[in-house]
């Protein structure tokens, strides 16, 4: 069974549907398909690293459900997602200790937050989410996100967001920020592809190829 199907089969179907409704289609870089890819990667890494799969699957499923509200309010989506996860899991009778663990995993998944992952499950969700930012999918997502925020694909303005600037500032650093051995191994090929892509991009922009 493929990883995403295995993860979904182990999750409450009504919770999966509740989570899916939160993705409003306004951001293709952080849509339901991104959520499913992260869930699948957590299934793969978690199985190899020996994680608590119930906590990890729930956190992966719910880690971005606050994205739409973040666009409306400006509040950090991880904090919104953790709050929503707590509400939904209490409604389904989960014990508080496990709810707190799920929320902690969600809160630790952001690249730019000063809250580094500590537990194994926190490290795996962080890694899975960041792996979706590199490689072929990562390249596609950074161009899609640039379109979402109305940015150009190329600019000489150092203050303006472009895919190349996001690569220089963040994407090329990701492989060295990952925690688990499984994710680090997966990242090698994805990183190499991305380096080749942006090297070709720069040559074409300069008219050299």
Coordinates of C-alpha atoms in Angstrom, one line a residue:
X1 CA 0.0 0.0 0.0
X2 CA 1.3 3.4 -0.9
X3 CA 2.3 5.6 2.1
X4 CA -0.5 8.2 1.8
X5 CA -3.2 5.5 1.5
X6 CA -1.7 3.7 4.5
X7 CA -1.8 6.9 6.6
X8 CA -5.3 7.8 5.6
X9 CA -6.6 4.3 6.3
X10 CA -5.3 4.7 9.9
X11 CA -6.9 8.1 10.5
X12 CA -10.6 8.8 11.4
X13 CA -12.4 9.4 8.1
X14 CA -14.5 12.2 9.6
X15 CA -11.4 14.0 10.8
X16 CA -9.8 13.7 7.4
X17 CA -12.9 15.3 5.8
X18 CA -12.9 18.1 8.4
X19 CA -9.2 18.8 7.7
X20 CA -9.8 18.8 3.9
X21 CA -12.5 21.5 4.2
X22 CA -9.9 23.9 5.6
X23 CA -8.0 24.2 2.3
X24 CA -9.7 26.9 0.3
X25 CA -7.7 26.6 -3.0
X26 CA -6.1 30.0 -2.6
X27 CA -2.6 28.8 -2.2
X28 CA -1.4 25.9 -4.5
X29 CA 1.9 25.8 -2.6
X30 CA 0.1 24.9 0.6
X31 CA -2.9 23.1 -0.6
X32 CA -4.5 19.7 0.3
X33 CA -2.1 17.9 -2.0
X34 CA 0.8 19.4 -0.1
X35 CA -0.8 18.1 3.1
X36 CA -1.1 14.6 1.6
X37 CA 2.5 14.6 0.5
X38 CA 3.7 15.6 4.0
X39 CA 1.4 12.9 5.4
X40 CA 2.9 10.3 3.1
X41 CA 6.5 11.4 3.9
X42 CA 5.7 11.2 7.6
X43 CA 4.4 7.7 7.1
X44 CA 7.6 6.7 5.4
X45 CA 10.1 8.4 7.7
X46 CA 8.1 7.5 10.9
X47 CA 8.0 3.9 10.0
X48 CA 11.8 3.8 9.5
X49 CA 12.6 5.9 12.5
X50 CA 10.3 4.2 15.0
X51 CA 7.9 7.1 15.7
X52 CA 4.6 7.1 17.6
X53 CA 2.5 6.9 14.4
X54 CA -0.8 7.9 15.9
X55 CA 0.6 11.2 17.1
X56 CA 2.6 11.7 13.9
X57 CA -0.2 11.0 11.6
X58 CA -2.6 13.3 13.4
X59 CA -0.1 16.1 13.5
X60 CA 0.7 15.7 9.8
X61 CA -2.9 15.7 8.8
X62 CA -3.6 18.9 10.8
X63 CA -0.4 20.8 10.6
X64 CA -1.6 23.3 7.9
X65 CA -5.4 23.5 8.6
X66 CA -4.9 27.1 9.9
X67 CA -3.4 28.4 6.7
X68 CA -6.6 30.0 5.4
X69 CA -7.3 31.8 8.7
X70 CA -3.7 33.0 8.8
X71 CA -4.3 34.8 5.5
X72 CA -7.3 36.5 7.1
X73 CA -5.9 37.4 10.5
X74 CA -2.1 37.3 10.2
X75 CA -1.8 34.9 13.2
X76 CA 0.8 32.2 12.8
X77 CA -0.8 29.2 11.0
X78 CA 1.0 26.7 13.3
X79 CA -0.6 28.2 16.4
X80 CA -4.1 28.3 14.7
X81 CA -3.6 24.7 13.5
X82 CA -2.6 23.5 17.0
X83 CA -5.6 25.2 18.5
X84 CA -8.0 23.6 15.9
X85 CA -6.4 20.2 16.4
X86 CA -7.0 20.4 20.2
X87 CA -10.7 21.2 19.7
X88 CA -11.3 18.5 17.1
X89 CA -9.4 15.8 19.1
X90 CA -11.2 16.7 22.3
X91 CA -14.5 16.3 20.5
X92 CA -13.4 12.8 19.5
X93 CA -12.5 11.9 23.1
X94 CA -8.7 11.8 22.9
X95 CA -6.9 12.1 26.2
X96 CA -5.2 15.4 27.0
X97 CA -1.7 14.1 27.2
X98 CA -1.8 12.9 23.6
X99 CA -3.6 16.0 22.4
X100 CA -0.8 18.0 23.9
X101 CA 1.8 15.9 22.0
X102 CA 0.0 16.4 18.7
X103 CA -0.2 20.1 19.3
X104 CA 3.5 20.3 20.2
X105 CA 4.5 18.5 16.9
X106 CA 2.4 21.0 14.9
X107 CA 3.9 24.0 16.7
X108 CA 7.4 22.9 15.9
X109 CA 7.1 22.4 12.2
X110 CA 7.8 25.9 10.9
X111 CA 11.2 26.7 9.3
X112 CA 11.2 30.4 10.4
X113 CA 10.0 30.0 14.0
X114 CA 12.4 30.0 16.9
X115 CA 11.0 26.7 18.3
X116 CA 13.2 23.9 17.2
X117 CA 11.8 20.4 17.1
X118 CA 12.8 18.3 20.2
X119 CA 10.8 15.0 20.1
X120 CA 11.2 12.4 17.4
X121 CA 7.7 13.1 16.1
X122 CA 8.4 16.9 16.0
X123 CA 11.6 16.2 14.0
X124 CA 9.9 14.0 11.5
X125 CA 7.0 16.4 10.7
X126 CA 9.6 19.2 10.4
X127 CA 11.6 17.1 8.0
X128 CA 8.7 15.9 6.0
X129 CA 7.3 19.4 5.6
X130 CA 10.7 20.7 4.5
X131 CA 11.4 17.9 2.1
X132 CA 8.3 19.1 0.2
X133 CA 10.1 22.4 -0.3
X134 CA 13.0 21.0 -2.2
X135 CA 13.5 18.9 -5.3
X136 CA 11.2 19.0 -8.3
X137 CA 8.1 19.6 -6.1
X138 CA 9.9 22.3 -4.2
X139 CA 10.8 24.2 -7.4
X140 CA 7.2 24.0 -8.6
X141 CA 6.0 25.2 -5.2
X142 CA 8.3 28.2 -5.0
X143 CA 7.1 29.4 -8.4
X144 CA 3.5 28.8 -7.4
X145 CA 3.9 30.7 -4.2
X146 CA 5.6 33.6 -5.9
X147 CA 2.5 33.9 -8.1
X148 CA 0.2 33.8 -5.0
X149 CA 1.9 36.8 -3.4
X150 CA 2.0 38.6 -6.8
X151 CA 5.8 38.5 -7.2
X152 CA 7.8 38.3 -10.4
X153 CA 9.7 35.3 -11.5
X154 CA 12.8 37.5 -12.0
X155 CA 13.7 40.9 -10.5
X156 CA 16.8 43.0 -9.9
X157 CA 15.3 44.5 -6.8
X158 CA 17.1 42.9 -3.8
X159 CA 14.0 43.5 -1.6
X160 CA 11.6 41.7 -3.9
X161 CA 10.7 38.1 -3.5
X162 CA 11.6 35.9 -6.4
X163 CA 12.0 32.1 -6.7
X164 CA 15.8 32.5 -7.0
X165 CA 16.0 34.7 -3.9
X166 CA 13.9 32.1 -1.9
X167 CA 16.3 29.4 -3.1
X168 CA 19.3 31.5 -2.1
X169 CA 17.9 32.4 1.3
X170 CA 16.1 29.2 2.3
X171 CA 15.8 26.3 -0.1
X172 CA 19.5 25.5 -0.5
X173 CA 19.9 25.4 3.3
X174 CA 17.2 22.9 4.0
X175 CA 19.1 19.6 3.5
X176 CA 21.5 20.7 6.3
X177 CA 18.7 21.6 8.7
X178 CA 17.0 18.2 8.6
X179 CA 17.1 16.0 11.7
X180 CA 16.4 12.4 10.8
X181 CA 18.8 10.1 8.9
X182 CA 16.0 9.0 6.7
X183 CA 15.1 12.5 5.6
X184 CA 18.7 13.5 5.2
X185 CA 19.2 10.6 2.7
X186 CA 16.0 11.5 0.8
X187 CA 17.2 15.1 0.6
X188 CA 20.4 14.4 -1.2
X189 CA 18.9 13.7 -4.6
X190 CA 16.3 16.4 -4.2
X191 CA 18.9 19.0 -3.3
X192 CA 21.1 18.0 -6.2
X193 CA 18.2 18.4 -8.7
X194 CA 17.4 21.8 -7.3
X195 CA 21.0 23.0 -7.5
X196 CA 21.1 21.9 -11.2
X197 CA 17.8 23.7 -11.9
X198 CA 18.7 27.0 -10.5
X199 CA 22.2 26.9 -12.1
X200 CA 20.4 26.4 -15.4
X201 CA 18.0 29.2 -14.6
X202 CA 20.7 31.7 -13.9
X203 CA 22.5 30.8 -17.2
X204 CA 19.3 31.2 -19.2
X205 CA 18.5 34.5 -17.4
X206 CA 21.9 35.9 -18.3
X207 CA 21.5 34.7 -21.9
X208 CA 24.4 32.2 -21.6
X209 CA 22.4 29.2 -22.6

